[in-house]
Coordinates of C-alpha atoms and ligand atoms in Angstrom, one line a residue:
X1 CA 0.0 0.0 0.0
X2 CA 1.2 3.5 -0.7
X3 CA 0.7 6.7 1.3
X4 CA -2.6 8.5 1.1
X5 CA -3.2 11.5 -1.1
X6 CA -2.0 14.6 0.6
X7 CA -5.4 16.3 1.2
X8 CA -8.4 16.1 3.4
X9 CA -10.9 15.1 0.7
X10 CA -10.0 11.5 1.5
X11 CA -10.7 11.8 5.2
X12 CA -13.6 9.6 6.3
X13 CA -14.2 6.2 7.9
X14 CA -12.0 4.5 5.4
X15 CA -9.1 6.8 5.9
X16 CA -7.1 4.1 7.7
X17 CA -3.3 3.8 7.5
X18 CA -0.6 1.5 8.8
X19 CA 1.3 4.4 10.4
X20 CA 0.3 8.0 11.2
X21 CA 3.1 10.3 12.3
X22 CA 2.3 13.6 14.0
X23 CA 4.8 16.3 13.2
X24 CA 7.0 17.0 10.2
X25 CA 10.1 18.2 12.0
X26 CA 13.4 16.2 12.2
X27 CA 11.5 13.5 14.2
X28 CA 8.7 12.9 11.6
X29 CA 11.1 13.2 8.7
X30 CA 13.6 10.7 10.1
X31 CA 10.9 8.2 11.0
X32 CA 9.2 8.4 7.6
X33 CA 12.6 7.8 5.8
X34 CA 13.4 4.8 7.9
X35 CA 9.9 3.3 7.6
X36 CA 9.9 3.7 3.9
X37 CA 13.3 2.1 3.7
X38 CA 11.9 -0.9 5.5
X39 CA 9.0 -1.2 3.0
X40 CA 6.3 0.5 5.1
X41 CA 4.6 2.7 2.5
X42 CA 1.2 3.4 4.0
X43 CA 2.3 6.4 6.1
X44 CA 0.6 9.8 6.7
X45 CA 2.3 12.7 8.4
X46 CA 0.0 15.2 10.1
X47 CA 1.5 18.7 10.3
X48 CA -0.4 21.6 11.8
X49 CA 1.9 24.2 10.2
X50 CA 1.8 24.9 6.4
X51 CA 5.4 23.7 5.8
X52 CA 7.8 21.2 7.2
X53 CA 10.8 21.8 9.5
X54 CA 9.2 21.9 13.0
X55 CA 11.6 23.8 15.3
X56 CA 13.4 25.2 12.3
X57 CA 10.3 26.4 10.5
X58 CA 8.9 28.1 13.5
X59 CA 11.9 29.7 15.1
X60 CA 12.9 32.4 12.6
X61 CA 14.2 35.0 15.1
X62 CA 17.3 37.0 14.0
X63 CA 20.5 35.2 14.9
X64 CA 18.8 31.8 15.2
X65 CA 21.3 28.9 14.7
X66 CA 22.1 25.5 16.1
X67 CA 24.4 25.1 19.0
X68 CA 25.6 21.6 18.1
X69 CA 28.0 21.5 15.1
X70 CA 26.1 21.0 11.9
X71 CA 28.1 18.0 10.7
X72 CA 26.6 16.2 13.8
X73 CA 23.3 18.1 13.9
X74 CA 22.1 16.5 10.6
X75 CA 20.7 13.1 9.7
X76 CA 23.1 10.2 9.4
X77 CA 21.1 9.0 6.5
X78 CA 21.4 12.4 4.7
X79 CA 24.9 13.9 5.2
X80 CA 25.3 17.5 3.9
X81 CA 28.5 18.8 2.5
X82 CA 27.2 22.3 1.9
X83 CA 26.9 23.8 5.3
X84 CA 28.4 27.2 5.0
X85 CA 29.4 27.4 8.7
X86 CA 30.3 24.9 11.4
X87 CA 27.1 26.0 13.3
X88 CA 24.5 26.5 10.6
X89 CA 22.0 29.4 10.7
X90 CA 18.3 28.6 10.9
X91 CA 17.5 29.3 7.2
X92 CA 20.2 26.8 6.1
X93 CA 18.8 24.1 8.4
X94 CA 15.3 24.7 7.1
X95 CA 16.6 24.5 3.6
X96 CA 18.4 21.2 4.4
X97 CA 15.2 19.7 5.8
X98 CA 13.3 20.7 2.6
X99 CA 16.1 19.1 0.5
X100 CA 15.9 15.9 2.5
X101 CA 12.1 15.8 2.1
X102 CA 12.5 16.2 -1.7
X103 CA 15.3 13.6 -1.9
X104 CA 13.2 11.0 0.0
X105 CA 9.9 12.1 -1.6
X106 CA 8.2 12.8 1.7
X107 CA 6.0 15.7 0.8
X108 CA 3.4 13.4 -0.7
X109 CA 2.9 11.8 2.7
X110 CA 2.4 15.1 4.6
X111 CA -1.0 16.7 5.2
X112 CA -0.1 20.3 5.9
X113 CA -2.3 22.5 8.0
X114 CA -3.8 19.4 9.6
X115 CA -3.7 19.2 13.4
X116 CA -4.2 16.1 15.5
X117 CA -6.9 17.2 17.9
X118 CA -7.5 13.8 19.6
X119 CA -6.7 10.1 19.4
X120 CA -8.4 7.2 21.2
X121 CA -7.1 3.6 21.5
X122 CA -9.8 1.3 20.2
X123 CA -9.1 -2.0 22.1
X124 CA -11.5 -4.0 19.9
X125 CA -10.2 -2.8 16.6
X126 CA -6.7 -2.6 18.0
X127 CA -6.1 0.7 16.3
X128 CA -6.0 4.4 16.9
X129 CA -9.1 6.4 16.1
X130 CA -7.8 9.8 15.3
X131 CA -9.5 13.2 15.1
X132 CA -7.8 15.9 13.1
X133 CA -8.7 19.5 12.0
X134 CA -9.2 17.9 8.6
X135 CA -11.5 15.0 9.6
X136 CA -11.4 11.5 11.1
X137 CA -9.0 8.8 10.4
X138 CA -7.4 5.7 12.0
X139 CA -4.1 4.0 12.2
X140 CA -2.6 0.8 13.4
X141 CA 0.4 2.7 14.8
X142 CA 0.6 6.2 16.0
X143 CA 4.0 8.0 16.2
X144 CA 4.0 11.3 18.1
X145 CA 6.9 13.4 16.8
X146 CA 5.2 16.6 17.9
X147 CA 8.3 18.2 19.4
X148 CA 9.3 18.8 23.1
X149 CA 10.4 22.4 22.5
X150 CA 7.5 23.5 20.4
X151 CA 4.9 25.0 22.8
X152 CA 6.1 28.5 23.9
X153 CA 6.2 29.0 27.7
X154 CA 4.5 32.3 28.5
X155 CA 5.3 33.9 31.8
X156 CA 2.5 34.7 34.2
X157 CA 3.4 38.4 34.8
X158 CA 0.8 40.7 36.3
X159 CA -0.4 43.2 33.6
X160 CA 1.3 41.6 30.6
X161 CA -2.1 41.3 28.9
X162 CA -2.7 45.1 29.4
X163 CA 0.6 46.1 27.8
X164 CA -0.3 48.5 24.9
X165 CA 2.8 48.0 22.8
X166 CA 3.7 44.9 20.9
X167 CA 4.4 41.6 22.7
X168 CA 5.6 38.4 21.1
X169 CA 7.5 35.2 21.9
X170 CA 10.8 34.5 20.2
X171 CA 9.3 31.4 18.5
X172 CA 6.6 33.6 17.0
X173 CA 8.8 36.4 15.8
X174 CA 6.9 39.3 14.3
X175 CA 8.8 40.0 11.1
X176 CA 6.1 42.5 10.2
X177 CA 7.1 44.6 13.2
X178 CA 10.1 46.9 12.7
X179 CA 12.1 47.2 16.0
X180 CA 14.2 50.0 14.5
X181 CA 14.5 52.9 16.9
X182 CA 12.2 51.3 19.5
X183 CA 12.7 50.8 23.2
X184 CA 12.7 47.0 23.4
X185 CA 12.4 44.9 26.6
X186 CA 13.6 41.3 26.5
X187 CA 12.4 38.9 29.2
X188 CA 14.6 35.9 29.7
X189 CA 18.3 35.1 29.0
X190 CA 18.1 31.5 27.7
X191 CA 19.4 29.9 24.5
X192 CA 17.1 31.9 22.1
X193 CA 17.5 35.3 23.9
X194 CA 21.3 35.1 23.8
X195 CA 21.1 34.6 20.0
X196 CA 18.6 37.4 19.2
X197 CA 19.8 40.0 21.7
X198 CA 23.1 40.7 19.8
X199 CA 21.2 40.6 16.5
X200 CA 18.7 43.3 17.4
X201 CA 20.8 45.5 19.7
X202 CA 22.3 47.6 16.9
X203 CA 18.9 48.5 15.5
X204 CA 16.9 49.5 18.6
X205 CA 17.1 52.8 20.5
X206 CA 17.2 51.1 23.9
X207 CA 17.4 47.5 24.9
X208 CA 16.5 46.3 28.5
X209 CA 17.3 42.7 29.2
X210 CA 15.6 41.2 32.2
X211 CA 17.6 38.4 33.7
X212 CA 16.4 36.0 36.4
X213 CA 19.5 33.8 36.6
X214 CA 22.6 34.3 34.6
X215 CA 23.4 31.5 32.2
X216 CA 26.9 30.0 31.9
X217 CA 28.1 31.2 28.5
X218 CA 31.2 29.8 26.7
X219 CA 32.8 30.8 23.4
X220 CA 31.2 29.5 20.2
X221 CA 33.8 27.9 18.0
X222 CA 31.9 28.9 14.9
X223 CA 33.6 29.6 11.6
X224 CA 33.0 29.4 7.8
X225 CA 33.9 26.1 6.2
X226 CA 36.9 26.4 3.9
X227 CA 36.6 25.5 0.2
X228 CA 39.0 22.5 0.6
X229 CA 36.8 21.2 3.4
X230 CA 33.7 21.4 1.2
X231 CA 35.6 19.6 -1.6
X232 CA 36.6 16.9 0.8
X233 CA 33.1 16.5 2.2
X234 CA 31.7 16.3 -1.3
X235 CA 34.2 13.8 -2.6
X236 CA 34.8 11.5 0.4
X237 CA 31.9 10.1 2.4
X238 CA 34.5 8.4 4.5
X239 CA 36.1 11.8 5.4
X240 CA 32.7 13.2 6.2
X241 CA 32.0 10.3 8.6
X242 CA 35.4 10.7 10.2
X243 CA 34.8 14.5 10.8
X244 CA 31.3 13.7 12.2
X245 CA 32.7 11.0 14.4
X246 CA 35.4 13.4 15.8
X247 CA 32.7 15.9 16.8
X248 CA 30.5 13.1 18.2
X249 CA 33.1 11.6 20.4
X250 CA 34.5 14.9 21.7
X251 CA 31.0 15.8 22.8
X252 CA 30.5 12.4 24.4
X253 CA 33.4 13.3 26.7
X254 CA 31.2 16.0 28.2
X255 CA 29.0 13.3 29.6
X256 CA 31.7 12.5 32.1
X257 CA 31.5 16.1 33.4
X258 CA 27.7 16.2 33.5
X259 CA 27.0 12.7 34.9
X260 CA 30.1 11.1 36.4
X261 CA 32.5 13.8 37.7
X262 CA 30.6 17.0 38.3
X263 CA 33.8 18.4 39.7
X264 CA 35.1 18.7 36.1
X265 CA 32.5 21.4 35.7
X266 CA 34.8 23.6 37.8
X267 CA 37.4 23.5 35.1
X268 CA 34.9 24.3 32.5
X269 CA 33.6 27.1 34.7
X270 CA 37.0 28.6 34.9
X271 CA 37.1 28.8 31.1
X272 CA 33.7 30.4 30.9
X273 CA 34.7 33.0 33.5
X274 CA 37.7 33.9 31.4
X275 CA 35.4 34.3 28.4
X276 CA 33.3 36.7 30.5
X277 CA 36.3 38.6 31.8
X278 CA 37.7 39.0 28.3
X279 CA 34.4 40.4 27.0
X280 CA 33.1 42.5 29.9
X281 CA 35.3 45.2 31.5
X282 CA 32.6 46.7 33.8
X283 CA 33.0 44.8 37.2
X284 CA 29.4 45.5 38.2
X285 CA 28.0 44.1 34.9
X286 CA 30.4 41.2 35.2
X287 CA 29.2 40.4 38.7
X288 CA 25.6 40.4 37.5
X289 CA 26.6 38.0 34.7
X290 CA 28.4 35.5 36.9
X291 CA 26.4 32.4 37.7
X292 CA 26.4 31.0 41.3
X293 CA 25.5 27.4 40.4
X294 CA 27.5 24.6 38.9
X295 CA 28.2 24.9 35.2
X296 CA 25.9 22.4 33.3
X297 CA 23.1 22.5 35.9
X298 CA 21.2 24.7 33.4
X299 CA 21.9 24.5 29.7
X300 CA 25.4 25.8 28.9
X301 CA 25.1 28.5 26.2
X302 CA 27.5 29.4 23.4
X303 CA 28.0 32.9 22.2
X304 CA 30.8 35.3 21.1
X305 CA 28.4 38.2 20.7
X306 CA 26.0 38.2 23.7
X307 CA 28.3 39.8 26.3
X308 CA 29.6 42.5 23.9
X309 CA 26.0 43.4 23.1
X310 CA 25.2 43.9 26.8
X311 CA 28.2 46.3 27.0
X312 CA 26.8 48.7 24.4
X313 CA 25.6 52.1 25.6
X314 CA 22.0 51.5 24.5
X315 CA 21.7 48.2 26.5
X316 CA 20.9 47.7 30.2
X317 CA 20.8 44.4 32.1
X318 CA 18.2 44.3 34.8
X319 CA 18.5 41.7 37.5
X320 CA 15.8 43.0 39.8
X321 CA 12.7 40.7 39.6
X322 CA 9.7 41.9 37.5
X323 CA 6.8 43.0 39.6
X324 CA 4.2 44.0 36.9
X325 CA 3.7 45.3 33.4
X326 CA 2.1 48.7 32.9
X327 CA 0.6 49.8 29.5
X328 CA 4.0 51.3 28.5
X329 CA 6.6 50.0 30.9
X330 CA 7.8 47.1 33.0
X331 CA 8.1 47.7 36.7
X332 CA 10.6 45.8 38.8
X333 CA 10.4 44.9 42.5
X334 CA 12.4 48.0 43.5
X335 CA 9.6 50.2 42.0
X336 CA 11.7 51.3 38.9
X337 CA 9.7 51.7 35.7
X338 CA 11.5 50.6 32.5
X339 CA 9.7 52.1 29.5
X340 CA 9.2 49.8 26.5
X341 CA 7.5 49.9 23.1
X342 CA 7.9 46.2 22.5
X343 CA 8.4 43.2 24.8
X344 CA 10.0 40.1 23.5
X345 CA 9.5 36.9 25.5
X346 CA 12.7 34.8 25.4
X347 CA 11.1 32.5 28.0
X348 CA 11.6 29.1 26.3
X349 CA 9.2 26.2 26.0
X350 CA 6.9 23.9 27.9
X351 CA 9.4 21.0 27.9
X352 CA 7.8 19.0 30.6
X353 CA 4.1 19.4 29.6
X354 CA 3.8 18.3 26.0
X355 CA 0.4 19.5 24.7
X356 CA 0.0 16.4 22.6
X357 CA -0.2 14.3 25.8
X358 CA -3.6 16.0 26.5
X359 CA -4.9 14.7 23.2
X360 CA -4.2 11.0 23.3
X361 CA -6.4 8.7 25.4
X362 CA -5.9 5.2 26.5
X363 CA -8.7 2.6 26.4
X364 CA -9.8 3.7 29.9
X365 CA -10.6 7.2 28.4
X366 CA -7.8 8.9 30.4
X367 CA -5.3 11.1 28.5
X368 CA -1.6 10.4 28.6
X369 CA -1.3 13.6 30.7
X370 CA -3.7 12.1 33.3
X371 CA -1.8 8.9 33.3
X372 CA 1.4 10.8 33.9
X373 CA -0.3 12.6 36.8
X374 CA 2.0 15.6 36.8
X375 CA 5.3 13.9 35.9
X376 CA 6.2 12.2 32.6
X377 CA 7.2 8.5 32.6
X378 CA 8.0 6.2 29.8
X379 CA 10.1 3.2 28.7
X380 CA 13.2 4.3 26.8
X381 CA 11.6 7.7 26.2
X382 CA 9.5 6.0 23.5
X383 CA 6.6 3.9 24.9
X384 CA 4.0 4.5 27.7
X385 CA 2.1 1.8 29.5
X386 CA -1.6 1.6 28.5
X387 CA -0.9 3.3 25.2
X388 CA -0.5 0.4 22.8
X389 CA 1.1 0.9 19.3
X390 CA 2.1 4.4 20.2
X391 CA 5.6 5.7 20.0
X392 CA 6.9 9.0 21.3
X393 CA 9.8 10.6 19.5
X394 CA 11.9 12.6 21.9
X395 CA 9.8 11.4 24.8
X396 CA 10.7 11.7 28.5
X397 CA 14.4 11.5 29.4
X398 CA 15.7 11.6 25.8
X399 CA 16.9 15.3 25.9
X400 CA 20.6 16.2 25.8
X401 CA 22.7 18.9 27.3
X402 CA 25.7 18.2 25.1
X403 CA 25.0 16.6 21.8
X404 CA 22.6 16.3 18.8
X405 CA 19.0 15.5 19.3
X406 CA 19.0 14.1 15.8
X407 CA 21.2 11.2 17.1
X408 CA 18.5 10.4 19.7
X409 CA 15.7 10.6 17.1
X410 CA 17.6 8.3 14.7
X411 CA 18.1 5.8 17.6
X412 CA 14.4 5.9 18.3
X413 CA 13.7 5.3 14.6
X414 CA 15.7 2.1 14.8
X415 CA 13.6 1.0 17.7
X416 CA 10.2 1.8 16.1
X417 CA 11.2 0.2 12.8
X418 CA 12.3 -3.0 14.6
X419 CA 9.0 -3.0 16.6
X420 CA 7.0 -2.9 13.4
X421 CA 9.2 -5.6 11.8
X422 CA 8.7 -7.8 14.9
X423 CA 4.9 -7.2 14.8
X424 CA 4.8 -8.2 11.1
X425 CA 7.0 -11.3 11.6
X426 CA 5.2 -12.6 14.6
X427 CA 1.7 -11.7 13.5
X428 CA 1.2 -9.3 16.4
X429 CA -1.6 -6.7 16.3
X430 CA -0.6 -4.6 19.2
X431 CA 2.3 -4.0 21.6
X432 CA 2.0 -2.3 24.9
X433 CA 4.9 -1.8 27.3
X434 CA 4.5 -3.6 30.6
X435 CA 3.9 -1.2 33.5
X436 CA 6.8 -2.8 35.4
X437 CA 9.2 -2.2 32.5
X438 CA 8.2 1.4 32.4
X439 CA 8.5 1.8 36.2
X440 CA 11.9 0.1 36.2
X441 CA 13.2 2.5 33.4
X442 CA 11.8 5.5 35.2
X443 CA 13.5 4.4 38.5
X444 CA 16.8 3.9 36.7
X445 CA 16.6 7.3 35.1
X446 CA 15.9 9.1 38.4
X447 CA 18.6 7.2 40.2
X448 CA 21.2 8.0 37.6
X449 CA 20.0 11.6 37.4
X450 CA 20.3 12.1 41.2
X451 CA 24.1 11.9 40.8
X452 CA 24.5 14.3 38.0
X453 CA 25.3 18.0 37.7
X454 CA 21.6 18.6 36.8
X455 CA 20.6 17.7 40.4
X456 CA 22.9 20.2 42.1
X457 CA 20.1 22.5 43.1
X458 CA 19.5 25.1 40.4
X459 CA 16.1 25.7 38.9
X460 CA 15.9 24.7 35.3
X461 CA 13.5 23.7 32.5
X462 CA 14.9 20.2 32.8
X463 CA 12.8 19.8 36.0
X464 CA 9.1 19.5 36.1
X465 CA 6.8 21.0 38.7
X466 CA 7.4 18.1 41.1
X467 CA 11.2 18.6 40.8
X468 CA 11.8 15.5 38.8
X469 CA 14.1 15.7 35.8
X470 CA 12.0 14.1 33.2
X471 CA 13.7 15.6 30.2
X472 CA 17.4 14.5 30.1
X473 CA 19.1 11.3 29.2
X474 CA 21.7 10.8 32.0
X475 CA 24.2 8.7 30.1
X476 CA 26.4 8.5 27.0
X477 CA 24.3 8.7 23.9
X478 CA 25.9 5.5 22.4
X479 CA 24.3 3.7 25.3
X480 CA 21.0 4.9 24.2
X481 CA 21.8 3.9 20.7
X482 CA 22.6 0.4 21.9
X483 CA 19.5 0.1 24.0
X484 CA 17.2 1.1 21.1
X485 CA 18.9 -1.0 18.5
X486 CA 16.4 -3.8 18.9
X487 CA 12.8 -3.9 19.9
X488 CA 12.7 -5.9 23.2
X489 CA 9.4 -7.7 22.8
X490 CA 9.8 -9.4 26.2
X491 CA 9.1 -6.0 27.9
X492 CA 5.8 -5.8 26.1
X493 CA 2.3 -7.2 26.4
X494 CA 1.7 -8.6 22.9
X495 CA -1.7 -9.2 21.4
X496 CA -1.8 -11.5 18.4
X497 CA -3.7 -10.6 15.2
X498 CA -6.7 -12.8 14.7
Ligands
FAD1 C1 15.6 27.6 18.9 C2 16.0 26.2 19.1 C3 17.2 25.7 18.8 C4 17.6 24.4 18.9 N1 18.9 24.0 18.7 C5 19.2 22.7 18.8 C6 20.6 22.3 18.5 O1 21.4 23.1 18.2 N2 20.9 21.0 18.7 C7 19.9 20.1 19.1 O2 20.2 18.9 19.2 N3 18.6 20.5 19.3 C8 18.3 21.7 19.2 N4 17.0 22.1 19.5 C9 16.0 21.1 19.8 C10 15.2 20.8 18.6 O3 13.8 21.0 18.9 C11 15.4 19.3 18.1 O4 16.8 19.2 17.8 C12 14.6 18.9 16.9 O5 14.5 19.9 15.9 C13 13.2 18.4 17.3 O6 12.6 17.8 16.2 P1 11.1 17.2 16.4 O7 10.7 16.8 15.1 O8 11.1 16.2 17.5 O9 10.2 18.4 16.9 P2 9.8 19.8 16.2 O10 10.9 20.2 15.3 O11 9.3 20.7 17.3 O12 8.6 19.3 15.3 C14 7.4 19.0 15.8 C15 6.3 19.2 14.7 O13 5.1 18.7 15.2 C16 4.1 19.6 14.8 N5 2.9 19.4 15.7 C17 2.9 19.5 17.0 N6 1.7 19.2 17.5 C18 0.9 18.8 16.5 C19 -0.4 18.4 16.3 N7 -1.2 18.3 17.4 N8 -0.9 18.1 15.1 C20 -0.1 18.2 14.0 N9 1.2 18.7 14.1 C21 1.7 19.0 15.3 C22 4.7 21.0 15.0 O14 4.0 21.9 14.2 C23 6.1 20.7 14.5 O15 6.2 21.0 13.1 C24 16.6 23.5 19.4 C25 15.3 23.9 19.7 C26 15.0 25.2 19.5 C27 13.6 25.6 19.9

């Protein structure tokens, strides 16, 4: 069977497919490529946006680029010799994704502008009944590649809704709004903010950056690729693999610092302090920018331009907490009013509360969110007890502080593909992870995480409301690759096809 036509006219009771994937970011793209390679042709990808790319389609803020070298932050099955820089800017990553979709003929599988609004496991039919903005459909297997950094986190600040200027989140950049000559307030100093702050600083009349906690910032070893490197990458797949492997293994060494020997973080912190000292002369500003928690506890950021931007005469760093927003200003706890024409929220994403978990329901009628009861749990970050034939891409505890998420996605793709092969070979209609397997995995994650730098007491988006770290993988990524190489059917309740 082939993929369904790419539009809603076909939606209806007969709109049934072997696999429905939600999301056309790197996750959905990687899964579709692997499944097609294994001969699974009946695939539909639901994408609520009007183009593919996910993170890299939505985040178009000035200065947006990856913070893992592009030779590693790309699909193993689609190496790219044309990156212009070692850390590619967002438009290039988006273009790369489009190129991959063309090369593997994926666009015909995608239903753009179609949002999954609900999905119910049908225990009799042993399939997923799916509601979308384009109609009803069903699938034997549901893959949620809906992104863990896709729902903007909006701060609950008193008066924000009454602000009379322009307000937007960095992931919803208002390109129609000219910041030139404006007084701009930026709330947040995370990974996105430190990229767009230096990009907008030269254009605005005044920039006020509101910082709750200073991030650790280290130098970004970004540079343009040389022509001979391009030639080598084009001509020699082996050289490309060696260059990628060099980056991969050098980043794996960081796992030792994050998870085994947190004391190594002190050495790295000394390097980051030097970077700060070299870029910021003003002792008071330097003090405000010096973190008081272990390096790595929150995401380590890379920038050569952020500190210099904060040193410019039109920029002010405010560390006093925000009390409220007035129609034309932000007021801090000390009563000072900071006038603003535009507020940009660099406040990150809802990493521990994926919206899609509110939309999928087990046979008991309860959503995945209700099953999680405030804190995500899974087996291998991929399957959840009571949710048969459902696979999460970048589910709980698969996030990384040091390497490429695409490596994790492609590991999960191996697992899902092997699960489908196992089902076909053994005539199995549904697989559902055993609750004890999930509990064991969750316990293992929490135990390992308790000894890492991420558990040294800072507040970070890695932790959920209950204080559990449900986002990060606490080990080497090659271990994750090993554990997801084969589908371990003995950890699952299997139901045979009749
Ligand atoms: C600014 C930024 C920079 C980043 N930089 C890096 C980096 O340098 N290195 C790294 O490893 N990672 C980075 N990440 C993490 C990045 O999100 C992952 O690397 C990767 O792109 C995730 O791919 P994904 O397909 O899982 O999710 P996404 O790219 O978020 O794609 C999910 C897709 O699902 C769609 N979707 C969601 N819900 C529904 C629904 N109900 N119905 C239909 N469609 C839906 C969304 O529209 C989206 O297109 C970054 C993230 C951000 C936000």
